[in-house]
Tab-separated table of C-alpha atoms in Angstrom:
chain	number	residue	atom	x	y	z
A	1	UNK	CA	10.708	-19.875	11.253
A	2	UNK	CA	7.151	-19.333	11.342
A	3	UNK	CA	5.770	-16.099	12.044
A	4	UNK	CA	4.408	-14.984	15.170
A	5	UNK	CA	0.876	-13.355	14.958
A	6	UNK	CA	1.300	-11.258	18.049
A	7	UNK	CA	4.501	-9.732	16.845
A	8	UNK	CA	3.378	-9.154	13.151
A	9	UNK	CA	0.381	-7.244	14.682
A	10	UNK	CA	2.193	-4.952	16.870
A	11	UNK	CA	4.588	-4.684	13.937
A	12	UNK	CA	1.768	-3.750	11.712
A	13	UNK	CA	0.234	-1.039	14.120
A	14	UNK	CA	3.378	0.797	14.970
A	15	UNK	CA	4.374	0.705	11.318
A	16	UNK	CA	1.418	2.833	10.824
A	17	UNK	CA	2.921	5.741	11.778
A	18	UNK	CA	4.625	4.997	8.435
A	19	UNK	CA	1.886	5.679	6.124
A	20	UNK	CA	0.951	8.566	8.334
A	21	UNK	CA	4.443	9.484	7.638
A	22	UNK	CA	4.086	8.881	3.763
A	23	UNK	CA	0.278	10.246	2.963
A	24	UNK	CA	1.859	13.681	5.074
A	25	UNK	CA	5.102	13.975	3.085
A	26	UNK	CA	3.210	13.597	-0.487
A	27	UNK	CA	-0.103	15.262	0.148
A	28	UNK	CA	1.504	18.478	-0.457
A	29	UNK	CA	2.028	17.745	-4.261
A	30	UNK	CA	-1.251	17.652	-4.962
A	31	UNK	CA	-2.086	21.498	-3.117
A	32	UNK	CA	1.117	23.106	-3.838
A	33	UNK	CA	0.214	25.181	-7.258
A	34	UNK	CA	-2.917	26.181	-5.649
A	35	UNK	CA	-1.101	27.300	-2.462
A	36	UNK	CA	1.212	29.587	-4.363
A	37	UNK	CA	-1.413	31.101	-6.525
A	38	UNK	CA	-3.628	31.525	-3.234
A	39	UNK	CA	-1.165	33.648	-1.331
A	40	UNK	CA	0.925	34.891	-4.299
A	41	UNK	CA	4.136	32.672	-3.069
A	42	UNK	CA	7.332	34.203	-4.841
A	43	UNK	CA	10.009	31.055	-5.532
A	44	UNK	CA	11.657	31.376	-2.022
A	45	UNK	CA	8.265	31.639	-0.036
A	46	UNK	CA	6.855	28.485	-1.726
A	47	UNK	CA	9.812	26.316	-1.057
A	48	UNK	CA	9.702	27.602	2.534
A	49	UNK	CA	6.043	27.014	2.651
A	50	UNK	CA	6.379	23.777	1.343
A	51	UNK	CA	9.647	22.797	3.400
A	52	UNK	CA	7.829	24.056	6.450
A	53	UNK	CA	7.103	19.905	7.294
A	54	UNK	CA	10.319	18.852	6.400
A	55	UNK	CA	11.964	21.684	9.012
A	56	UNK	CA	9.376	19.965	11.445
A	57	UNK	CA	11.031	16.285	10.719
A	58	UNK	CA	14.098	17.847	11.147
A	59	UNK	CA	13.385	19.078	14.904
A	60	UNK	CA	11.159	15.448	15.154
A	61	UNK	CA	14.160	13.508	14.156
A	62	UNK	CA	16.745	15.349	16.396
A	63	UNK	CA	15.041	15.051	19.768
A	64	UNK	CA	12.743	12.586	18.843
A	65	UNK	CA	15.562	10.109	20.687
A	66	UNK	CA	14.377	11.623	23.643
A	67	UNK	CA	10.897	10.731	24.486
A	68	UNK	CA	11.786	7.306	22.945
A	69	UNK	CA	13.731	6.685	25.731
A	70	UNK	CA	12.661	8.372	28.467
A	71	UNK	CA	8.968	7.393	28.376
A	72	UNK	CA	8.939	4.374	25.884
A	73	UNK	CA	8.716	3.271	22.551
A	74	UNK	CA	4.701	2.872	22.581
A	75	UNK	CA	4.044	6.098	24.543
A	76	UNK	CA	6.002	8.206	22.090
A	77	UNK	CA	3.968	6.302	19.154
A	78	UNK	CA	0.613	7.544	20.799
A	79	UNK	CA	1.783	11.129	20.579
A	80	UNK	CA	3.152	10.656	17.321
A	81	UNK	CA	-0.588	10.186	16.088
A	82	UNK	CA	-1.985	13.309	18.325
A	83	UNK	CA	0.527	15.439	16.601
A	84	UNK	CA	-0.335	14.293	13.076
A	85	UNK	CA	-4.223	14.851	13.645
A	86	UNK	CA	-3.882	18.310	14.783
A	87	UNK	CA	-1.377	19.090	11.895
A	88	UNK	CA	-3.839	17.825	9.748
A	89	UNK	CA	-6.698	19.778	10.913
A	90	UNK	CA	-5.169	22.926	11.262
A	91	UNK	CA	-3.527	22.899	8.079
A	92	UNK	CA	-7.075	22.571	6.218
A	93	UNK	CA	-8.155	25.398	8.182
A	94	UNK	CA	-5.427	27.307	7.501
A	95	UNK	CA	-6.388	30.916	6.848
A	96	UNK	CA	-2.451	32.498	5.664
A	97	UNK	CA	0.880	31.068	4.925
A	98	UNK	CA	2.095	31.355	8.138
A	99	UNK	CA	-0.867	29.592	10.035
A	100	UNK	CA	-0.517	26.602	7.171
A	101	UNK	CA	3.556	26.807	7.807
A	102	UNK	CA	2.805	26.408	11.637
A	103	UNK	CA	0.649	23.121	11.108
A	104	UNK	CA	2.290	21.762	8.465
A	105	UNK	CA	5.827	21.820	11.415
A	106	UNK	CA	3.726	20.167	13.705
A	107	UNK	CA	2.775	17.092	11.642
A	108	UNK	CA	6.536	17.369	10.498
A	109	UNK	CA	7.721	16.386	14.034
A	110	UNK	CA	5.574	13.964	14.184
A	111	UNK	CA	6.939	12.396	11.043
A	112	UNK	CA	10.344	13.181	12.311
A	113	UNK	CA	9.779	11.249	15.765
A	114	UNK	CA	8.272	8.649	13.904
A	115	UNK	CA	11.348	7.664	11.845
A	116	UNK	CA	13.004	7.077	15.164
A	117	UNK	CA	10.335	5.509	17.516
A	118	UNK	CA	8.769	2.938	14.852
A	119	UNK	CA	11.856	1.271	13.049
A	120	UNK	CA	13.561	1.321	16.280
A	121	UNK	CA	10.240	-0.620	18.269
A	122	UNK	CA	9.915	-3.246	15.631
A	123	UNK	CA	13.362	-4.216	15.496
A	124	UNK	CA	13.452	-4.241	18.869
A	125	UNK	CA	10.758	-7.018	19.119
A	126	UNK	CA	11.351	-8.965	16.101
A	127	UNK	CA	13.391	-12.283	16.097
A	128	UNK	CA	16.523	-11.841	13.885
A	129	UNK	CA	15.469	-14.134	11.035
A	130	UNK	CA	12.315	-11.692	10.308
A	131	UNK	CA	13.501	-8.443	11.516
A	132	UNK	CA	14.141	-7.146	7.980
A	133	UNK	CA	11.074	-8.017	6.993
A	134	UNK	CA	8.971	-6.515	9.531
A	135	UNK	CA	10.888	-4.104	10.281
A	136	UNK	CA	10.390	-3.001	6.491
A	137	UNK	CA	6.859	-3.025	6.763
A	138	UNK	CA	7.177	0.438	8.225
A	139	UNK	CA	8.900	1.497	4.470
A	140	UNK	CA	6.019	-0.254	2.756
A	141	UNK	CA	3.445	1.651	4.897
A	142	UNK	CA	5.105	4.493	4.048
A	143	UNK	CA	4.522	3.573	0.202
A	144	UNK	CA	1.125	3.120	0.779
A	145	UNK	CA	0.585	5.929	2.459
A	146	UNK	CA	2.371	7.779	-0.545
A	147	UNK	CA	-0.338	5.900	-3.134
A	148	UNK	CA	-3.429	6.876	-1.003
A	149	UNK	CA	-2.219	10.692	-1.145
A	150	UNK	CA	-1.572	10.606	-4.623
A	151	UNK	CA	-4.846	9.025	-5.589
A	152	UNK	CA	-7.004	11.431	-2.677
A	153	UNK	CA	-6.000	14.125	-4.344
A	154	UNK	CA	-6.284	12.840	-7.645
A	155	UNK	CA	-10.209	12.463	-6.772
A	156	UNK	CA	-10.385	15.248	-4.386
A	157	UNK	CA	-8.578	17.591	-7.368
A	158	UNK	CA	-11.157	16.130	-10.169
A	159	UNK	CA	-13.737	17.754	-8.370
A	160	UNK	CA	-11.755	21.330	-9.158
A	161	UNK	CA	-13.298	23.103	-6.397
A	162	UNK	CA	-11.183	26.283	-5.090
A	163	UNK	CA	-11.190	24.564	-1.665
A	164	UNK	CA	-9.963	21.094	-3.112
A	165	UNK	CA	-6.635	21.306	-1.373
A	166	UNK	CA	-8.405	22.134	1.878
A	167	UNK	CA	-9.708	18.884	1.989
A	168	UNK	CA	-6.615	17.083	0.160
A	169	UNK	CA	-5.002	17.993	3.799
A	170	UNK	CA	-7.724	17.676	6.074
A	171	UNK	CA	-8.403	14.088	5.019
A	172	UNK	CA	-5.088	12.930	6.823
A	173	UNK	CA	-7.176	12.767	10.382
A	174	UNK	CA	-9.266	9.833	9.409
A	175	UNK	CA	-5.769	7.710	9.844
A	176	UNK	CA	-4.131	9.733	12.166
A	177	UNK	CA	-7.084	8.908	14.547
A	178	UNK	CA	-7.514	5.297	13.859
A	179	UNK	CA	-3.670	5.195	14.476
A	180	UNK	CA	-3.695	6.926	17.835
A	181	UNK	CA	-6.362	4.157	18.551
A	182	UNK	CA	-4.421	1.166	17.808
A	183	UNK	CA	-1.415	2.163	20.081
A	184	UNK	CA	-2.781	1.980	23.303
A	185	UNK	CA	-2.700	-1.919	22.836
A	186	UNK	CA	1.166	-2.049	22.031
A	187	UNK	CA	3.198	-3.462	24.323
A	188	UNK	CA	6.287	-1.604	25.843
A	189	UNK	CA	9.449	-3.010	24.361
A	190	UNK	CA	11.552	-5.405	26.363
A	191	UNK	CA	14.792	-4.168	24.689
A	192	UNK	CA	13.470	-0.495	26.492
A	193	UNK	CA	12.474	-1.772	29.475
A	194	UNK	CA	15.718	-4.323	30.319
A	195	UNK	CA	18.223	-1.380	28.831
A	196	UNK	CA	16.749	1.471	29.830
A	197	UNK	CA	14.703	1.082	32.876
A	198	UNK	CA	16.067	-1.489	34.246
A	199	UNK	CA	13.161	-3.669	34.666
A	200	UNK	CA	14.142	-6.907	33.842
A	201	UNK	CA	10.870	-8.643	35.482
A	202	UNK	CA	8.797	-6.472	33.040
A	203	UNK	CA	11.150	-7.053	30.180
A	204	UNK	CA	11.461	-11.065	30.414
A	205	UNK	CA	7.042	-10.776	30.648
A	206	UNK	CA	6.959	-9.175	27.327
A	207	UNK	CA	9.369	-11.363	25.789
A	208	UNK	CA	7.309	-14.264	26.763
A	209	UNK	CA	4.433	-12.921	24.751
A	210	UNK	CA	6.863	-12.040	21.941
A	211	UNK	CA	8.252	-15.839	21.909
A	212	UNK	CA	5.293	-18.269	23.631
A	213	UNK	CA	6.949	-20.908	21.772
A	214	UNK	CA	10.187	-20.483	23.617
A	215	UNK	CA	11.223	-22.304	26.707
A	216	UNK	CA	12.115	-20.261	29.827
A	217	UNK	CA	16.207	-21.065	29.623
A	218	UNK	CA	15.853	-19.683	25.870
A	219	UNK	CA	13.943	-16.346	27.363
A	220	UNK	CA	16.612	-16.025	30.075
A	221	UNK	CA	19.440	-16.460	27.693
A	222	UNK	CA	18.068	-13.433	25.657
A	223	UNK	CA	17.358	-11.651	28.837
A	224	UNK	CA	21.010	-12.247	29.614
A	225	UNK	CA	22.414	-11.498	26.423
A	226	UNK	CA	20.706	-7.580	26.267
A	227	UNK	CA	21.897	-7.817	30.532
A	228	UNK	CA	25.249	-8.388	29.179
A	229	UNK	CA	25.059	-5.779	25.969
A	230	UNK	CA	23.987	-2.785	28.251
A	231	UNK	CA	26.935	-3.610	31.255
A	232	UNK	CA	29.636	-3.529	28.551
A	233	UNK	CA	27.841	-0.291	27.157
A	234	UNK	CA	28.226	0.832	30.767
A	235	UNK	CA	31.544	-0.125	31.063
A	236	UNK	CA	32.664	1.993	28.426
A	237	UNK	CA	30.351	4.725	28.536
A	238	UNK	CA	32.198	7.472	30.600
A	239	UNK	CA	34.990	7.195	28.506
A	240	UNK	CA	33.941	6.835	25.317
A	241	UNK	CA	30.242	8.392	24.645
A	242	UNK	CA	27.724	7.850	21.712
A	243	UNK	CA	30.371	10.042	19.621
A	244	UNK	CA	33.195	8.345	20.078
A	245	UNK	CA	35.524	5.984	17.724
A	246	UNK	CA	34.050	2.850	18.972
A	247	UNK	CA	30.995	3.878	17.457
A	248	UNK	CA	32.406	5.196	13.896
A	249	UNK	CA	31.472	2.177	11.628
A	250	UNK	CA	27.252	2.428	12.599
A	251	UNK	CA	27.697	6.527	12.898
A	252	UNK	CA	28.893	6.418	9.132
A	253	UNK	CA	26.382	4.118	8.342
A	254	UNK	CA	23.694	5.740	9.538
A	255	UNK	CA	24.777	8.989	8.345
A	256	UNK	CA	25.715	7.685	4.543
A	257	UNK	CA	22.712	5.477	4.009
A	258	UNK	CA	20.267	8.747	4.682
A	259	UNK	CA	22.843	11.037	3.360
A	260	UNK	CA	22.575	9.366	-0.019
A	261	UNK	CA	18.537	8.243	-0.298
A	262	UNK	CA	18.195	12.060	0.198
A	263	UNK	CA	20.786	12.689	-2.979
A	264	UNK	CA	19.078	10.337	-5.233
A	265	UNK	CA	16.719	13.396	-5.363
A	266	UNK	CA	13.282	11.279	-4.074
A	267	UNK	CA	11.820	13.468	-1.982
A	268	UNK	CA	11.989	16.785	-4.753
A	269	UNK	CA	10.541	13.791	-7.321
A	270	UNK	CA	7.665	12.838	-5.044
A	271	UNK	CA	7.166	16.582	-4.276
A	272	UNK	CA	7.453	18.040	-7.342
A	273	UNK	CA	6.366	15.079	-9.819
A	274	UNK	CA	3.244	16.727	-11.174
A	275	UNK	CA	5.539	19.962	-12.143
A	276	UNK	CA	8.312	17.776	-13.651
A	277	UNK	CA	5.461	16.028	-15.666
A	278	UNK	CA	4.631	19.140	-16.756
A	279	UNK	CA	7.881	19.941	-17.694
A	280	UNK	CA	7.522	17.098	-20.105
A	281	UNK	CA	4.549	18.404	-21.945
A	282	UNK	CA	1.405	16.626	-19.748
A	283	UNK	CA	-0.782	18.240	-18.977
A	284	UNK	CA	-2.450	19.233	-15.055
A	285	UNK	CA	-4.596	16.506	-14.906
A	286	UNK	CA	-2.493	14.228	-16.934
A	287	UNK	CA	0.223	14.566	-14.388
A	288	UNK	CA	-1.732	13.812	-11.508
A	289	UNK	CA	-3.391	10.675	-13.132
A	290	UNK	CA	0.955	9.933	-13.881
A	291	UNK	CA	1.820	10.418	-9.980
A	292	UNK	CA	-0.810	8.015	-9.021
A	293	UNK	CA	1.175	5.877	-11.470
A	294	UNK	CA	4.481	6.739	-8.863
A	295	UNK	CA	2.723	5.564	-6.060
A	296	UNK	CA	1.489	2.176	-7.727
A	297	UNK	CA	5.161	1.346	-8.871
A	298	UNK	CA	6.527	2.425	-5.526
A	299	UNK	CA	4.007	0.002	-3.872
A	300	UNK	CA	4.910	-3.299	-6.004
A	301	UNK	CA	8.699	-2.909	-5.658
A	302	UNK	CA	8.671	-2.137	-2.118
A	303	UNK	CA	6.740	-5.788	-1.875
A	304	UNK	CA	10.084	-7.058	-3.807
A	305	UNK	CA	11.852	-5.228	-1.373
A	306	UNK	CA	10.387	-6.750	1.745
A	307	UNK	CA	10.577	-10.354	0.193
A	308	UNK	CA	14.091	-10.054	-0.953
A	309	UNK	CA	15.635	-7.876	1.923
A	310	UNK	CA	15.798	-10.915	4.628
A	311	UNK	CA	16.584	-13.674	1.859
A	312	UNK	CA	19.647	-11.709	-0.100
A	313	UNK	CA	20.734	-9.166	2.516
A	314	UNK	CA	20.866	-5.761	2.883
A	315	UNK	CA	24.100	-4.581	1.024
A	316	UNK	CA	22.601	-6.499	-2.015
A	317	UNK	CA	19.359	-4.596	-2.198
A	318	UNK	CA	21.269	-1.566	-2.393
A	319	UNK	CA	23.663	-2.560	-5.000
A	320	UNK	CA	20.929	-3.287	-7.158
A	321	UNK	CA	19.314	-0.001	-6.209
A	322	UNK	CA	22.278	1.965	-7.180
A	323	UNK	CA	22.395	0.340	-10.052
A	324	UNK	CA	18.795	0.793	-11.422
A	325	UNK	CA	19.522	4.382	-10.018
A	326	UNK	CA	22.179	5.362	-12.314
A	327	UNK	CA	20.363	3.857	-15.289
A	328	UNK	CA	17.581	5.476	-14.915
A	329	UNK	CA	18.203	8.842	-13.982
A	330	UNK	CA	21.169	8.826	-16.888
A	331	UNK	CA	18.519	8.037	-18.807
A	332	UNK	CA	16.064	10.719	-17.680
A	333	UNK	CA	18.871	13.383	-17.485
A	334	UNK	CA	19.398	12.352	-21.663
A	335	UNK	CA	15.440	12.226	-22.327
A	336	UNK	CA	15.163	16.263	-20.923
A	337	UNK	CA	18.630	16.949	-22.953
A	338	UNK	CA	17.387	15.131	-26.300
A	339	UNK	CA	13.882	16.648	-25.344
A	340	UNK	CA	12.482	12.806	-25.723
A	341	UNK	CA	10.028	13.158	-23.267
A	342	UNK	CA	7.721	10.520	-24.435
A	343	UNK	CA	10.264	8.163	-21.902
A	344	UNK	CA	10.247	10.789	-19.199
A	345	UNK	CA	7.590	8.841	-17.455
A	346	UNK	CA	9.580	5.407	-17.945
A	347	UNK	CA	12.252	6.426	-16.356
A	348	UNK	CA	10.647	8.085	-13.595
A	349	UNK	CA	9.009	4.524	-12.683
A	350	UNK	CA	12.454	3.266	-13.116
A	351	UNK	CA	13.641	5.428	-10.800
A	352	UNK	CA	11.071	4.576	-8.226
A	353	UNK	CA	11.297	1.048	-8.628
A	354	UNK	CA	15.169	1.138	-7.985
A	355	UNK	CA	14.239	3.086	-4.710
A	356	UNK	CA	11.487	0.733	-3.419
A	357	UNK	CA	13.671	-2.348	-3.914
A	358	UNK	CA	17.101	-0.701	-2.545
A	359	UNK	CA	17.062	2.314	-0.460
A	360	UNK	CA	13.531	2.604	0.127
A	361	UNK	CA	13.601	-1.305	1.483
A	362	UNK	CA	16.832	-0.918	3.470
A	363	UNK	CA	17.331	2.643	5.243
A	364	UNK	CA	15.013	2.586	8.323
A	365	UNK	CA	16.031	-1.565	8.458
A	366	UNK	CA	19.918	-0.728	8.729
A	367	UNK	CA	19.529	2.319	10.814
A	368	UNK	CA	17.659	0.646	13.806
A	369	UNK	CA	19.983	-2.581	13.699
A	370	UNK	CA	23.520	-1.131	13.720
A	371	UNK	CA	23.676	0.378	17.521
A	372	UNK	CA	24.160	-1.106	20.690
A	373	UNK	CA	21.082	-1.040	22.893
A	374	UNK	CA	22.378	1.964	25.095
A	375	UNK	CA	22.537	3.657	22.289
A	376	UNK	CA	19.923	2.647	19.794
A	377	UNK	CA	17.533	5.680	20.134
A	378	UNK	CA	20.375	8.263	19.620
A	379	UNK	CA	21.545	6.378	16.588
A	380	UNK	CA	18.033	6.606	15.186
A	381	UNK	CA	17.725	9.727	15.860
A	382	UNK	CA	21.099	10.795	13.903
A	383	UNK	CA	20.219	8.946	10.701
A	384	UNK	CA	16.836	10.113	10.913
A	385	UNK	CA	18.340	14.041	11.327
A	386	UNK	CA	20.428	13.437	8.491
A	387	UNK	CA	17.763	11.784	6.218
A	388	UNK	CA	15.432	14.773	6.834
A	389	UNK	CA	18.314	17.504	7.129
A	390	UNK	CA	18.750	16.715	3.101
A	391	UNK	CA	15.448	16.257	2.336
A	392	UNK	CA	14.554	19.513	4.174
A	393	UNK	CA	17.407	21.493	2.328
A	394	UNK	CA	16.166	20.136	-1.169
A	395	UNK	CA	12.701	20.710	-1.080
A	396	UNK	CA	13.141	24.209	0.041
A	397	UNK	CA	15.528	25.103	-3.178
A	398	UNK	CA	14.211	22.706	-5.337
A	399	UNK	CA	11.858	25.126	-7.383
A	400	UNK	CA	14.303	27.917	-7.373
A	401	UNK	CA	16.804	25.145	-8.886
A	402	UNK	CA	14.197	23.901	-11.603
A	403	UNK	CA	14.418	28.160	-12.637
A	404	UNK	CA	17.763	28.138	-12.364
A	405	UNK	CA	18.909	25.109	-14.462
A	406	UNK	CA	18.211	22.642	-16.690
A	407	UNK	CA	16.158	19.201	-16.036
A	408	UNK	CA	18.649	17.597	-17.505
A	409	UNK	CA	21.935	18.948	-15.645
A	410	UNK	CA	19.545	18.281	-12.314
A	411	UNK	CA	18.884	14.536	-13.248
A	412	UNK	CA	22.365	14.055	-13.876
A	413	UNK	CA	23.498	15.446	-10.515
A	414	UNK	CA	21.484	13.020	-8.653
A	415	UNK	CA	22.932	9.934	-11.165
A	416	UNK	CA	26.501	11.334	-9.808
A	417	UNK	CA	25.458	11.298	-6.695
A	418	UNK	CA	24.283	7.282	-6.853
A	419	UNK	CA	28.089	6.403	-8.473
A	420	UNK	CA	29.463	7.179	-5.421
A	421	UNK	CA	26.794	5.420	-3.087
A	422	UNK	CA	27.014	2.367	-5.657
A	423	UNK	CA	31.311	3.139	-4.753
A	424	UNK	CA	30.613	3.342	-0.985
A	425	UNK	CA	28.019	0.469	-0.637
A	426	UNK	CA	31.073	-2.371	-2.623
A	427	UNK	CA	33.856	-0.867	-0.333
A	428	UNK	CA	32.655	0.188	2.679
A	429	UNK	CA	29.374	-1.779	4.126
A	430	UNK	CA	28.772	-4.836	5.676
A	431	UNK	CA	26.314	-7.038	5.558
A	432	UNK	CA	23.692	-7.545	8.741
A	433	UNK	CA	20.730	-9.692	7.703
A	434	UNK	CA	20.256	-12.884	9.865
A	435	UNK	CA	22.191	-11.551	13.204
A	436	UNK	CA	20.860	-10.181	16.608
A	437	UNK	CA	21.285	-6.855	17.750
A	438	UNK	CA	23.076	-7.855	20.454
A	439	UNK	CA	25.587	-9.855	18.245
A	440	UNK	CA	25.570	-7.257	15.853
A	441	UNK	CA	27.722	-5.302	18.147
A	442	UNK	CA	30.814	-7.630	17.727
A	443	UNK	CA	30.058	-8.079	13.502
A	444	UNK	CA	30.455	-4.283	13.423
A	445	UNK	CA	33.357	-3.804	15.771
A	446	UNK	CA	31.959	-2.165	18.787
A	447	UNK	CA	31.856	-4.693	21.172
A	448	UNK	CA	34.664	-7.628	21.199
């Protein structure tokens, strides 16, 4: 099926809010040291300092449902790029901890809103056979996002000006501008507008632009099908609500899939992957130039990811994660026992590559397919809340963990931890490349 330009635009714009996502989660690697040393951070205080975001995507991820629904997909991607310009600004101002804390929550919940308005827009406009794909290209913006951080503050650092992480933050507003741009020519999705405002005139227009190709009997039958979707949802809605057993298989999905990226221990690598090069015997700049590295890696496999992902499915990607998982952080949990860290930095790239082709690829793909229309938002919202929840949690005791144990006994946690998605994933999750969403409902049991 050829590709529709229109849709792979709008696609592209509101997966933006990806790399906004990914150059605001990783920036902080690159300024954390000095930040501690600046204001004297004891253990607790840095991780709180440095969590501060993540408590923000917490808060972003649990309401950010909300304004998804209530005023639209494409309005709550405009704010999502006001949010992460003032964060930006404000947090290379910053003047104490607390001030920094403040702005670093703000473009938090804008990160957290994003996870649930952008996934959940692009699969809502893409046709089945392409929705993993494009859907994806929110995970790959993230990636690149992730690369540009590590390699602005790579240059910015170079300069080793006392200021340098000052302007490692500020530079975030160049995107989060051109971002807030680009979204005033997004459509509204029809998905929104047929389920949850009832406009089916202004739903069936934008599907027209979405499909020109498509004859007027196909665009009513779609029309019809997400007509028929939300009066079944109806139907059942006063009796059994978005937490209800109808709804168990997608809750546990959604729940497990961001449950277990968080334990796979990404986020404290991407975070702390300068220090844990250090721990290996690099040195400062060394470990920069090897995070850069992180991003690169992260960047080709997530292309794998995005070509595979429609072609072998889902549940395969993340088989084949798991598995390149395990082997690498086994291996990386042996290197810090054996202290052979010469292949500390191999298996870190492992690692990375594993999560750009499986978890990386899949989670904000799976998430956004698995609910009914009705309830869509609120799912995205809960695997969103988990996903950041975790990560949240981790970041915040991750340095007093490093002081507390072992690199090894830590790298050998997370391997546990990917046995038992590798366990889940075989017995326990289907496959849903190739479907609609509105047939989706009957593959996963929630609508007959």
């Amino acid at each position: 099926m050829k590709l529709n330009q229109r849709v792979f635009l709008w696609s592209l714009t509101s997966s933006l809010a990806g790399f906004l996502f990914g150059f605001d989660t990783v920036v902080i690697s690159g300024a954390e040291k000095a930040i501690q040393g600046l204001w004297a951070l004891g253990d607790f205080q840095h991780g709180l300092a440095l969590s501060a975001a993540l408590w923000g995507t917490v808060i972003g991820s649990l309401v950010g449902g909300w304004p998804t629904d209530k005023f639209g997909r494409k309005t709550t991607l405009l704010w999502i790029g006001i949010l992460y310009l003032v964060s930006a600004i404000w947090s290379g101002l910053a003047t104490d901890v607390f001030s920094f804390m403040i702005a670093r929550f703000i473009g938090g919940v804008g990160v957290g809103i994003s996870t649930v308005a952008a996934p959940l827009f692009i699969s809502e406009i893409s046709p089945p056979e392409q929705r993993g794909t494009l859907t994806g290209l929110f995970q790959f913006n993230i990636v690149f996002g992730i690369l540009i951080a590590f390699a602005s503050n790579y240059l910015i650092g170079s300069y080793g000006t006392e200021n340098a992480w000052r302007w490692m933050l500020a530079v975030e507003s160049i995107p989060a501008l051109i971002f807030t741009a680009l979204c005033f020519q997004l459509p509204s999705s029809p998905r929104w507008l047929i389920a949850v405002k009832k406009d089916i005139a202004a739903g069936t227009s934008v599907l027209k632009r979405l499909r020109p190709e498509a004859s007027d009997a196909e665009i009513q039958q779609t029309v019809d099908e997400i007509v028929a979707s939300v009066r079944a949802e109806s139907d059942l809605t006063p009796a059994e609500p978005f937490w209800s057993r109808r709804l168990f298989t997608p809750i546990s999905i959604a729940f497990l899939v961001a449950f277990f990226n968080q334990l796979s221990g990404i986020n404290a690598i991407l975070y702390f992957s300068p220090r844990i090069f250090e721990l290996a015997g690099m040195g400062e700049q060394t470990a920069l130039l090897k995070s850069i590295g992180i991003g690169v890696t992260n960047l080709i496999f997530t292309f794998v990811g995005l070509y595979l992902i429609d072609r072998l499915g889902r549940r395969t990607l993340l088989l084949i994660g798991s598995a390149g998982y395990i082997l690498s952080l086994g291996t990386c949990a042996y290197a810090f026992q054996s202290e052979t860290f010469s292949i500390v930095p191999v298996c870190i790239f492992a690692f990375i590559a594993a999560h750009a082709m499986g978890q990386g690829a899949v989670i904000w793909v799976l998430i956004s397919e698995v609910f009914p229309n009705e309830h869509r938002a609120a799912g995205q919202s809960l695997g969103s809340f988990t996903h950041w929840i975790f990560a949240a949690l981790l970041t915040l005791v991750f340095p007093s963990v490093v002081d507390a144990f072992h690199p090894a006994a830590i790298f050998g946690f997370f391997c546990f931890m990917m046995v038992l998605q590798g366990i889940w994933v075989i017995t326990m999750l289907p496959e849903t490349k190739g479907i609609s969403l509105e047939q989706m409902e009957a593959k996963l049991g929630i609508r007959n």
